[in-house]
Coordinates of C-alpha atoms in Angstrom, one line a residue:
Chain A
M180 CA 0.0 0.0 0.0
A181 CA 1.4 3.4 -0.9
A182 CA 2.3 5.6 2.0
N183 CA -0.3 8.1 0.8
E184 CA -3.1 5.4 0.8
E185 CA -2.1 4.3 4.3
A186 CA -2.4 7.9 5.6
M187 CA -5.7 8.4 4.0
K188 CA -7.0 5.2 5.6
Y189 CA -5.8 6.5 9.0
V190 CA -7.5 9.8 8.5
W191 CA -10.8 8.3 7.3
E192 CA -10.9 5.8 10.1
G193 CA -10.3 8.4 12.8
A194 CA -13.2 8.7 15.2
I195 CA -14.2 10.4 18.4
P196 CA -16.3 8.6 21.0
L197 CA -19.1 11.0 22.0
Q198 CA -21.4 10.9 25.0
I199 CA -24.4 13.1 24.1
H200 CA -26.6 14.4 26.9
L201 CA -30.0 15.9 26.3
H202 CA -30.2 19.4 27.7
K203 CA -32.0 19.3 31.0
S204 CA -34.4 22.0 30.0
E205 CA -35.7 19.7 27.3
V206 CA -36.2 16.5 29.3
A207 CA -39.9 15.9 29.3
S208 CA -39.8 12.4 30.6
H209 CA -39.2 10.8 34.0
P210 CA -36.7 9.4 34.5
A211 CA -34.4 11.4 32.3
P212 CA -32.9 9.5 29.4
P213 CA -29.4 8.3 29.7
P214 CA -26.8 9.8 27.4
A215 CA -26.3 8.5 23.9
L216 CA -23.0 6.9 23.0
V217 CA -21.9 7.5 19.5
L218 CA -18.7 7.1 17.6
A219 CA -18.2 10.2 15.4
P220 CA -16.0 10.1 12.4
R221 CA -13.3 12.8 12.6
I222 CA -13.9 13.8 9.0
G223 CA -17.7 14.0 9.5
Y224 CA -20.0 16.7 10.8
L225 CA -22.3 16.8 13.8
P226 CA -25.6 17.2 11.9
L227 CA -24.9 13.9 10.2
L228 CA -25.0 12.2 13.6
V229 CA -28.5 13.3 14.4
P230 CA -30.3 10.3 12.8
L231 CA -28.2 8.1 15.2
I232 CA -28.8 10.2 18.2
K233 CA -32.4 11.2 17.9
P234 CA -33.9 7.7 18.6
Y235 CA -32.4 7.8 22.1
F236 CA -34.3 11.0 23.0
K237 CA -37.4 11.2 20.9
D238 CA -39.6 9.9 23.7
S239 CA -38.3 12.5 26.1
L240 CA -38.7 15.6 24.0
P241 CA -41.3 18.3 24.7
P242 CA -43.8 18.9 21.9
G243 CA -42.8 21.1 19.0
E244 CA -40.5 21.3 16.0
D245 CA -36.9 20.3 16.1
S246 CA -34.1 22.8 15.6
I247 CA -31.0 20.8 16.6
W248 CA -27.8 22.1 17.9
F249 CA -24.9 21.0 20.1
D250 CA -22.9 22.6 22.8
Y251 CA -19.7 21.8 24.7
K252 CA -19.6 23.2 28.2
G253 CA -22.1 25.9 27.1
V254 CA -20.3 26.9 23.9
P255 CA -22.5 26.3 20.9
L256 CA -20.7 24.2 18.3
K257 CA -20.2 25.3 14.8
W258 CA -21.7 22.5 12.8
Y259 CA -19.8 23.2 9.6
I260 CA -16.4 22.4 11.2
P261 CA -15.4 18.8 11.0
T262 CA -16.0 16.9 14.2
G263 CA -12.3 16.0 14.7
V264 CA -11.3 19.6 14.4
L265 CA -13.8 20.7 17.0
F266 CA -12.4 18.1 19.3
D267 CA -8.8 18.9 18.8
L268 CA -9.4 22.6 19.2
L269 CA -11.8 22.7 22.1
C270 CA -10.4 19.9 24.2
A271 CA -6.8 20.8 25.2
E272 CA -6.6 17.7 27.2
P273 CA -8.5 15.1 25.1
E274 CA -11.7 14.0 26.9
R275 CA -12.8 10.5 26.1
P276 CA -15.7 10.1 25.7
W277 CA -16.2 13.7 24.7
N278 CA -19.3 15.0 26.6
L279 CA -21.6 17.1 24.5
T280 CA -25.1 18.4 25.0
I281 CA -27.7 18.2 22.3
H282 CA -30.6 20.6 22.1
F283 CA -33.7 20.2 20.0
R284 CA -35.2 23.6 20.7
G285 CA -34.0 27.2 21.1
Y286 CA -31.6 27.4 18.2
P287 CA -29.2 30.3 19.0
S288 CA -29.6 31.9 15.6
N289 CA -27.9 35.1 16.7
V290 CA -24.6 33.2 16.9
L291 CA -25.0 30.1 14.8
I292 CA -25.8 30.0 11.1
P293 CA -28.9 27.9 10.4
C294 CA -28.6 24.2 9.8
E295 CA -31.1 22.0 7.9
G296 CA -29.4 18.7 8.6
E297 CA -27.7 16.8 5.9
D298 CA -28.5 19.3 3.2
S299 CA -26.6 22.1 5.0
A300 CA -23.7 19.8 5.7
K301 CA -23.5 18.8 2.0
W302 CA -23.8 22.4 0.8
N303 CA -20.9 23.4 3.1
F304 CA -18.8 20.5 1.9
V305 CA -19.3 21.3 -1.8
N306 CA -18.6 24.9 -1.2
S307 CA -15.4 24.2 0.7
L308 CA -14.4 21.8 -2.1
K309 CA -14.9 24.5 -4.7
E310 CA -12.9 27.0 -2.6
A311 CA -10.1 24.5 -2.2
A312 CA -10.2 23.8 -6.0
Y313 CA -10.0 27.5 -6.7
I314 CA -6.9 27.8 -4.4
I315 CA -5.1 24.8 -5.9
N316 CA -6.1 25.1 -9.6
G317 CA -6.9 28.8 -10.0
N318 CA -10.5 28.0 -10.8
C319 CA -13.2 25.7 -9.7
K320 CA -14.0 24.3 -13.1
N321 CA -13.1 20.8 -12.0
V322 CA -15.9 20.8 -9.4
M323 CA -18.4 22.5 -11.7
N324 CA -17.7 20.1 -14.5
M325 CA -18.4 17.1 -12.4
S326 CA -21.7 15.6 -13.1
Q327 CA -24.5 16.1 -10.5
S328 CA -24.5 12.4 -9.8
D329 CA -20.8 12.2 -9.3
Q330 CA -20.9 15.1 -6.9
E331 CA -23.7 13.4 -5.0
D332 CA -21.6 10.2 -4.9
L333 CA -18.6 12.0 -3.7
W334 CA -20.6 13.5 -0.8
T335 CA -22.2 10.2 0.0
S336 CA -18.8 8.5 0.2
V337 CA -17.7 11.2 2.7
M338 CA -20.9 10.9 4.7
N339 CA -20.6 7.1 4.9
G340 CA -16.9 7.1 5.5
D341 CA -16.5 5.0 2.4
L342 CA -12.8 5.5 1.4
D343 CA -13.0 3.0 -1.5
A344 CA -15.9 4.9 -3.1
Y345 CA -14.1 8.2 -2.6
T346 CA -10.9 6.9 -4.1
R347 CA -12.7 5.7 -7.2
L348 CA -14.3 9.1 -7.7
L349 CA -11.2 11.1 -7.2
P350 CA -9.9 10.8 -10.8
K351 CA -13.2 12.3 -11.9
L352 CA -12.6 15.3 -9.7
K353 CA -9.3 16.1 -11.5
M354 CA -8.0 18.1 -8.6
G355 CA -4.5 19.5 -9.2
N356 CA -1.5 17.7 -7.7
I357 CA 0.1 19.1 -4.6
E358 CA 3.7 18.1 -5.2
D359 CA 5.1 16.0 -2.5
E360 CA 8.9 15.6 -2.7
F361 CA 8.8 12.8 -0.2
S362 CA 6.5 10.3 -1.8
R363 CA 7.8 9.2 -5.2
K364 CA 4.6 7.4 -6.1
E365 CA 1.8 9.3 -7.6
S366 CA -0.7 10.7 -5.2
L367 CA -4.2 9.4 -5.7
S368 CA -5.6 12.5 -7.5
S369 CA -4.5 12.7 -11.1
P370 CA -2.0 15.5 -11.7
V371 CA -3.2 18.1 -14.2
S372 CA -1.4 21.1 -15.5
R373 CA -2.4 24.2 -13.7
Q374 CA -2.9 27.6 -15.2
G375 CA -3.1 30.9 -13.3
G376 CA -4.0 30.9 -9.7
G377 CA -0.6 32.2 -8.8
T378 CA 1.2 29.0 -9.8
E379 CA 4.5 29.4 -11.6
I380 CA 5.9 26.7 -13.8
D381 CA 9.6 26.8 -14.5
V382 CA 11.3 25.7 -17.7
A383 CA 11.4 22.1 -16.7
G384 CA 7.7 22.1 -16.0
Q385 CA 8.2 21.6 -12.3
V386 CA 5.8 23.6 -10.1
K387 CA 7.7 26.1 -8.0
T388 CA 5.1 28.0 -6.1
A389 CA 1.8 26.7 -4.9
R390 CA -1.2 27.8 -2.9
I391 CA -2.5 25.3 -0.3
P392 CA -6.0 25.4 1.2
V393 CA -5.6 25.8 5.0
R394 CA -8.0 26.6 7.8
L395 CA -6.2 27.6 10.9
Y396 CA -7.9 27.7 14.3
V397 CA -6.0 29.5 16.9
R398 CA -6.9 29.2 20.6
S399 CA -5.2 31.7 22.9
V400 CA -4.8 31.3 26.6
S401 CA -3.4 34.0 28.8
Q402 CA -1.4 31.9 31.2
N403 CA 1.4 29.5 30.5
F404 CA 0.8 25.9 31.7
E405 CA 2.7 22.8 32.4
N406 CA 0.1 20.2 31.6
L407 CA -2.8 20.3 29.2
E408 CA -5.2 19.5 31.9
D409 CA -4.4 22.9 33.4
V410 CA -5.6 24.7 30.4
P411 CA -8.8 26.6 31.4
E412 CA -12.2 25.6 29.8
I413 CA -13.3 27.6 26.8
D414 CA -16.0 30.2 27.4
T415 CA -16.8 31.6 24.0
W416 CA -15.7 31.4 20.3
D417 CA -14.2 34.8 20.8
E418 CA -11.2 33.1 22.3
I419 CA -10.6 31.4 19.0
S420 CA -9.3 33.1 15.8
Y421 CA -10.2 31.4 12.6
M422 CA -8.1 32.0 9.5
N423 CA -9.3 30.8 6.2
R424 CA -6.2 31.7 4.2
P425 CA -4.1 29.8 1.7
V426 CA -0.5 29.1 2.5
E427 CA 1.7 30.1 -0.3
F428 CA 4.9 28.3 -0.5
L429 CA 7.9 28.7 -2.7
K430 CA 9.9 25.6 -3.2
E431 CA 13.5 26.6 -3.0
K432 CA 16.2 24.2 -4.1
G433 CA 17.8 22.6 -1.1
K434 CA 15.4 24.1 1.4
C435 CA 12.6 22.2 2.9
F436 CA 9.3 24.2 3.6
T437 CA 8.3 22.9 7.0
L438 CA 5.0 22.9 8.9
R439 CA 6.6 25.6 11.0
D440 CA 7.2 27.7 7.9
A441 CA 3.6 27.3 6.9
I442 CA 2.2 28.3 10.3
E443 CA 4.6 31.2 10.6
S444 CA 3.6 32.5 7.2
L445 CA 0.0 32.8 8.6
L446 CA 1.0 33.9 12.1
P447 CA 4.1 36.1 11.6
E448 CA 4.0 37.4 15.1
Y449 CA 4.7 34.0 16.5
S450 CA 7.7 33.2 14.4
G451 CA 10.8 31.6 15.7
D452 CA 13.3 33.5 17.8
R453 CA 10.9 36.3 18.9
A454 CA 8.5 33.7 20.3
Q455 CA 11.1 32.6 22.8
T456 CA 11.8 36.1 24.1
S457 CA 10.0 37.0 27.2
G458 CA 9.6 40.3 28.9
E459 CA 10.6 42.6 26.1
E460 CA 10.4 46.3 26.9
E461 CA 7.9 48.2 24.9
A462 CA 8.6 51.8 23.8
D463 CA 6.4 53.1 26.6
G464 CA 8.2 51.1 29.2
S465 CA 5.5 48.5 29.6
Q466 CA 6.6 44.9 29.4
E467 CA 5.0 42.6 26.8
T468 CA 5.7 38.9 26.6
R469 CA 5.6 37.6 23.1
G470 CA 3.3 34.9 22.4
E471 CA 4.3 31.3 22.1
I472 CA 3.0 28.4 20.1
K473 CA 2.4 25.6 22.5
L474 CA 0.6 22.9 20.5
V475 CA -0.2 22.1 16.9
R476 CA -2.7 19.4 16.2
I477 CA -3.9 18.0 12.9
Q478 CA -6.2 14.9 12.7
G479 CA -5.6 14.5 16.4
I480 CA -1.9 14.2 16.1
E481 CA 0.5 16.6 17.8
L482 CA 2.9 17.3 15.1
K483 CA 6.6 18.2 15.2
L484 CA 6.9 21.5 13.4
E485 CA 10.0 20.4 11.4
I486 CA 8.0 17.9 9.3
P487 CA 7.9 18.9 5.6
F488 CA 4.7 20.8 4.9
S489 CA 4.0 19.0 1.6
W490 CA 3.9 15.7 3.4
V491 CA 1.5 17.1 6.0
V492 CA -0.8 18.4 3.3
N493 CA -0.8 15.3 1.2
N494 CA -1.4 12.9 4.0
L495 CA -3.5 14.7 6.6
M496 CA -5.9 16.9 4.6
N497 CA -9.7 16.4 4.8
P498 CA -11.8 15.0 1.9
E499 CA -12.7 18.5 0.7
F500 CA -8.9 19.1 0.2
Y501 CA -8.5 21.5 3.1
L502 CA -5.9 21.1 5.8
H503 CA -7.4 22.0 9.2
I504 CA -4.8 23.0 11.8
S505 CA -5.6 23.6 15.5
V506 CA -3.1 25.7 17.3
L507 CA -2.9 26.5 21.0
V508 CA -0.9 29.6 21.9
I509 CA 0.0 31.6 24.9
G510 CA -1.3 35.1 24.1
P511 CA 0.4 38.3 24.9
Q512 CA 0.7 39.2 28.5
R513 CA 0.9 42.6 29.9
Chain B
M116 CA 6.4 44.9 -14.6
D117 CA 5.7 47.6 -12.1
S118 CA 4.4 46.9 -8.7
A119 CA 0.9 48.2 -9.4
G120 CA 0.7 45.8 -12.3
E121 CA 1.2 42.8 -9.9
V122 CA -1.3 44.1 -7.4
V123 CA -4.2 43.7 -9.8
N124 CA -3.9 40.7 -12.0
D125 CA -6.5 38.9 -14.1
G126 CA -9.3 40.7 -12.4
K127 CA -8.0 39.6 -9.0
I128 CA -6.4 41.7 -6.4
T129 CA -3.8 41.1 -3.7
L130 CA -4.3 41.9 0.0
E131 CA -1.9 44.9 -0.3
G132 CA -3.8 46.1 -3.3
F133 CA -7.1 45.7 -1.5
S134 CA -5.9 48.0 1.4
V135 CA -4.9 50.6 -1.2
A136 CA -8.1 50.2 -3.2
A137 CA -10.2 50.4 0.0
R138 CA -8.8 53.6 1.2
A139 CA -9.1 55.1 -2.3
F140 CA -12.7 53.9 -2.4
A141 CA -13.6 55.4 1.0
D142 CA -12.0 58.8 0.1
K143 CA -13.8 59.1 -3.2
W144 CA -17.1 58.1 -1.6
K145 CA -16.7 60.8 1.0
R146 CA -16.0 63.4 -1.7
H147 CA -18.7 62.5 -4.1
N148 CA -21.4 61.1 -1.9
L149 CA -22.0 64.0 0.5
S150 CA -25.5 63.1 1.4
F151 CA -24.5 59.6 2.5
P152 CA -22.6 58.4 5.5
S153 CA -19.0 57.5 4.8
W154 CA -17.3 54.1 4.7
S155 CA -14.7 53.6 7.4
W156 CA -11.7 51.4 7.3
V157 CA -12.0 49.1 10.3
S158 CA -9.0 47.4 11.7
L159 CA -9.6 45.1 14.6
I160 CA -6.5 44.2 16.5
N161 CA -7.0 40.5 17.1
R162 CA -5.9 39.8 20.6
T163 CA -5.5 36.1 19.9
L164 CA -3.2 36.8 17.0
L165 CA -1.1 39.4 18.7
K166 CA -0.7 42.4 16.5
K167 CA -2.5 41.0 13.5
E168 CA -5.1 43.2 12.2
E169 CA -8.3 42.1 10.6
C170 CA -9.3 44.9 8.2
Y171 CA -12.4 45.6 6.2
L172 CA -14.5 48.5 5.0
S173 CA -17.6 49.2 7.0
L174 CA -20.7 51.2 6.3
E175 CA -23.2 50.9 9.1
K176 CA -26.6 51.9 10.3
I177 CA -28.0 52.8 6.9
I178 CA -31.7 53.2 7.4
I179 CA -34.1 51.9 4.9
L180 CA -37.7 52.6 5.5
S181 CA -39.3 49.3 4.8
S182 CA -41.7 49.2 2.0
L183 CA -45.0 47.6 2.4
E184 CA -45.9 44.9 -0.1
G185 CA -45.5 46.3 -3.6
S186 CA -48.7 47.9 -4.8
A187 CA -50.2 47.7 -1.4
E188 CA -47.9 50.5 -0.5
E189 CA -49.6 52.9 -2.9
E190 CA -52.9 51.6 -1.9
S191 CA -52.3 52.3 1.7
L192 CA -51.0 55.7 1.0
D193 CA -54.1 56.5 -0.9
V194 CA -56.2 55.3 1.9
T195 CA -54.2 57.5 4.2
A196 CA -54.7 60.5 2.0
D197 CA -58.4 59.9 1.9
W198 CA -58.4 59.5 5.6
W199 CA -56.5 62.7 6.0
E200 CA -59.1 64.6 4.0
K201 CA -61.9 63.1 5.9
E202 CA -60.6 63.3 9.4
E203 CA -59.4 66.7 10.7
S204 CA -58.0 65.4 13.9
I205 CA -55.4 63.0 12.7
D206 CA -53.0 61.6 15.3
H207 CA -49.8 62.5 13.6
T208 CA -47.6 61.0 16.2
V209 CA -49.1 57.6 15.6
L210 CA -48.3 57.9 11.9
V211 CA -44.7 58.9 12.6
Q212 CA -44.3 56.1 15.1
N213 CA -45.4 53.6 12.6
V214 CA -42.8 54.7 10.2
E215 CA -40.1 54.4 12.8
D216 CA -41.2 50.9 13.8
E217 CA -40.7 50.0 10.2
A218 CA -37.2 51.4 9.9
H219 CA -34.7 48.7 9.0
Y220 CA -31.1 49.2 9.6
Y221 CA -28.3 47.8 7.5
D222 CA -24.6 47.2 8.0
Y223 CA -22.3 46.5 5.0
H224 CA -18.8 45.2 5.2
I225 CA -16.4 44.8 2.3
V226 CA -14.1 42.0 3.2
Y227 CA -11.1 40.6 1.3
S228 CA -11.2 36.9 0.4
A229 CA -7.7 35.5 0.4
S230 CA -8.9 32.3 -1.3
Y231 CA -10.6 33.9 -4.3
M232 CA -8.4 37.1 -4.2
V233 CA -11.4 39.4 -4.7
P234 CA -13.6 41.4 -2.3
M235 CA -16.8 40.1 -0.9
L236 CA -19.8 42.0 0.4
Y237 CA -21.2 41.0 3.7
F238 CA -24.4 42.6 5.1
R239 CA -27.0 42.3 7.7
G240 CA -30.3 43.9 8.5
Y241 CA -31.9 44.6 11.8
S242 CA -34.9 46.4 13.2
S243 CA -34.7 49.3 15.7
D244 CA -34.7 46.8 18.6
G245 CA -31.7 45.1 17.2
K246 CA -33.5 42.0 16.1
P247 CA -32.0 40.5 13.0
L248 CA -34.1 40.6 9.8
S249 CA -34.7 37.4 7.8
L250 CA -33.7 37.1 4.2
D251 CA -37.3 37.3 3.1
V252 CA -37.7 40.6 4.9
I253 CA -34.4 41.9 3.5
K254 CA -35.4 41.0 0.0
R255 CA -38.4 43.2 0.3
D256 CA -36.1 46.1 1.0
L257 CA -33.9 45.4 -2.1
P258 CA -34.7 47.1 -5.4
S259 CA -37.1 45.0 -7.3
S260 CA -34.6 44.6 -10.1
S261 CA -32.2 43.0 -7.7
V262 CA -34.7 40.5 -6.5
S263 CA -35.4 39.2 -9.9
L264 CA -31.7 39.1 -10.6
L265 CA -31.1 37.1 -7.5
L266 CA -34.0 34.7 -8.1
E267 CA -33.4 34.1 -11.8
S268 CA -29.7 34.3 -12.4
K269 CA -27.0 32.0 -11.4
W270 CA -24.5 34.8 -11.3
T271 CA -25.2 36.3 -8.0
F272 CA -26.7 34.8 -4.9
I273 CA -27.0 35.6 -1.3
T274 CA -26.0 33.0 1.3
Q275 CA -26.0 33.1 5.0
E276 CA -22.5 32.6 6.4
E277 CA -20.5 33.4 9.4
H278 CA -18.7 36.8 9.2
P279 CA -15.0 36.0 8.8
Y280 CA -14.1 38.0 11.8
L281 CA -17.1 38.7 14.0
N282 CA -18.4 35.2 14.9
R283 CA -21.9 36.0 13.9
P284 CA -24.2 35.0 11.0
W285 CA -24.2 37.6 8.2
F286 CA -25.4 37.5 4.6
K287 CA -22.8 37.3 1.9
L288 CA -23.3 38.4 -1.6
H289 CA -21.4 36.1 -3.8
P290 CA -21.1 37.2 -7.4
C291 CA -19.8 34.4 -9.5
G292 CA -16.8 35.1 -11.6
T293 CA -16.0 38.5 -10.0
E294 CA -12.6 38.4 -11.6
E295 CA -14.0 37.9 -15.0
W296 CA -16.3 40.9 -15.1
I297 CA -13.7 43.1 -13.4
K298 CA -11.4 42.1 -16.3
L299 CA -14.1 43.1 -18.7
L300 CA -14.6 46.4 -17.0
S301 CA -10.9 47.2 -17.2
E302 CA -10.6 46.1 -20.8
S303 CA -13.5 48.2 -21.9
S304 CA -12.5 51.3 -20.0
S305 CA -8.9 51.6 -21.2
S306 CA -7.8 52.1 -24.7
D307 CA -4.4 50.5 -24.4
G308 CA -5.6 47.5 -22.6
C309 CA -3.8 48.4 -19.4
Q310 CA -4.6 46.8 -16.1
M311 CA -7.1 48.6 -14.0
P312 CA -5.4 51.0 -11.7
V313 CA -5.6 49.7 -8.1
E314 CA -7.2 52.9 -6.9
L315 CA -10.3 52.2 -9.1
Y316 CA -10.6 48.5 -8.4
L317 CA -13.1 48.7 -5.5
V318 CA -14.9 51.6 -7.1
S319 CA -15.5 49.5 -10.2
W320 CA -16.4 46.4 -8.2
F321 CA -18.8 48.3 -6.0
S322 CA -20.5 50.0 -9.0
V323 CA -21.8 46.6 -9.9
V324 CA -22.2 44.8 -6.6
G325 CA -23.6 47.8 -4.7
Q326 CA -26.5 48.0 -7.1
V327 CA -27.7 44.6 -6.0
V328 CA -28.2 45.9 -2.5
G329 CA -29.5 49.2 -3.6
L330 CA -26.4 51.3 -3.0
R331 CA -25.6 53.6 -5.9
T332 CA -22.1 54.5 -6.9
P333 CA -21.9 58.1 -8.1
L334 CA -20.4 58.3 -11.6
E335 CA -17.9 60.8 -10.6
M336 CA -16.2 58.2 -8.5
L337 CA -15.4 56.1 -11.5
I338 CA -13.0 58.8 -13.0

């Protein structure tokens, strides 16, 4: 099995055990129902789990129409973020099973965009796929040119965690190749020549610059900590910065573009030497401690920053071709 | 190739170009649109990301007096007129209050999309008590030409998405192929086929996009 295939299998098989509690204000039966235990695919989305969860609670619900949402310790969960990413980001110390609360009423529409179950999840997936295609290829023609039924099948393969079906459909997607200097074998998507989109091709036809779809989630805590279990609980999404910005990398001969390089290109204030400095004097005499990157997680793995970025992308990206990176930093202290 | 030529390329614009274009747009708007509030360049220092600024153009609290259903509006005005003629002792305060209750407020943000390398328009509507307006209500405030454009064409559509910086649901106007029609605009406006000057990028963009949400761009701005 090619290294790339092995990694994809690892990513697709990743799952988070969830323990889902019905919110106490919605318990209309006595005794209250026990929590539902569900294994959630990392690459999946919370709304897709509802058909598995609802049977546990349907007899306990008060009358009325459902508008389903989840929270973790009171923080409403953004349903369009893959479940694995939510877990890596919100649980500094991984909690197993992960205790979530489900609500069937009172959708917080002032903070969460509406969700109509599977349709919303599918729309979000296809949109992300188009955006990723635009970043990689310079246009989203490859997605637009896919037949409706192929698009449906692609989504279904993701929804069902069916890697074989997904792999069979990939050649129809014709997504551009993200060159990986470390796996000699061809990656599963068929390479195509790219035009525009900020990609340069040198005389030998080798791609020199590339744009990579990345979604970076940065959680900042104010105090340094020894152990992850000392990291305080999250209160609101305002503690998290979300960056939906492509990483541009220039392949220089002899130099390896690492994961650290990629993250620093998005978070220049956290780069290298400056991050180690503490207690720098500001012009007005006040002291400011530079921030520090404490933890980088992708697909639940805490990665060493020296790993070549192209390897990370090719092996750990999600099915919509986005690489989701969760970062925990110590913020500035005054 | 000069630096300005790299900033706008193929109808797309870089982040640096967007900052320049945004300030130029806000300046021109202020000069040529005196009766209208001005756009401000908002830069939020993001505490999580240290000194990183999230920047966008903002035009807020634009009041649109909500229109009653199409022809019904005229009808009700006629009725009111008749009523005025008949009744001497009209309670004017009641009439004014009704108008205020119907006032809809709109915020518009022009945000740069790093993925697509073009600007995006985000907007939201709310009533005087701060309650957000649904898309159906908002559509009634849009010029009727826009509504048919939105419903019939595949070129522009409005989606509800999370604001890139504010953690709240906003509406996004997503014109398909922005870079293509910007290219067309720049080709048709210059005789020697030069790239659009960066200072005019947002002005040109908004002259098209703004119309969808009923915001006119004075022609003087396009010079």
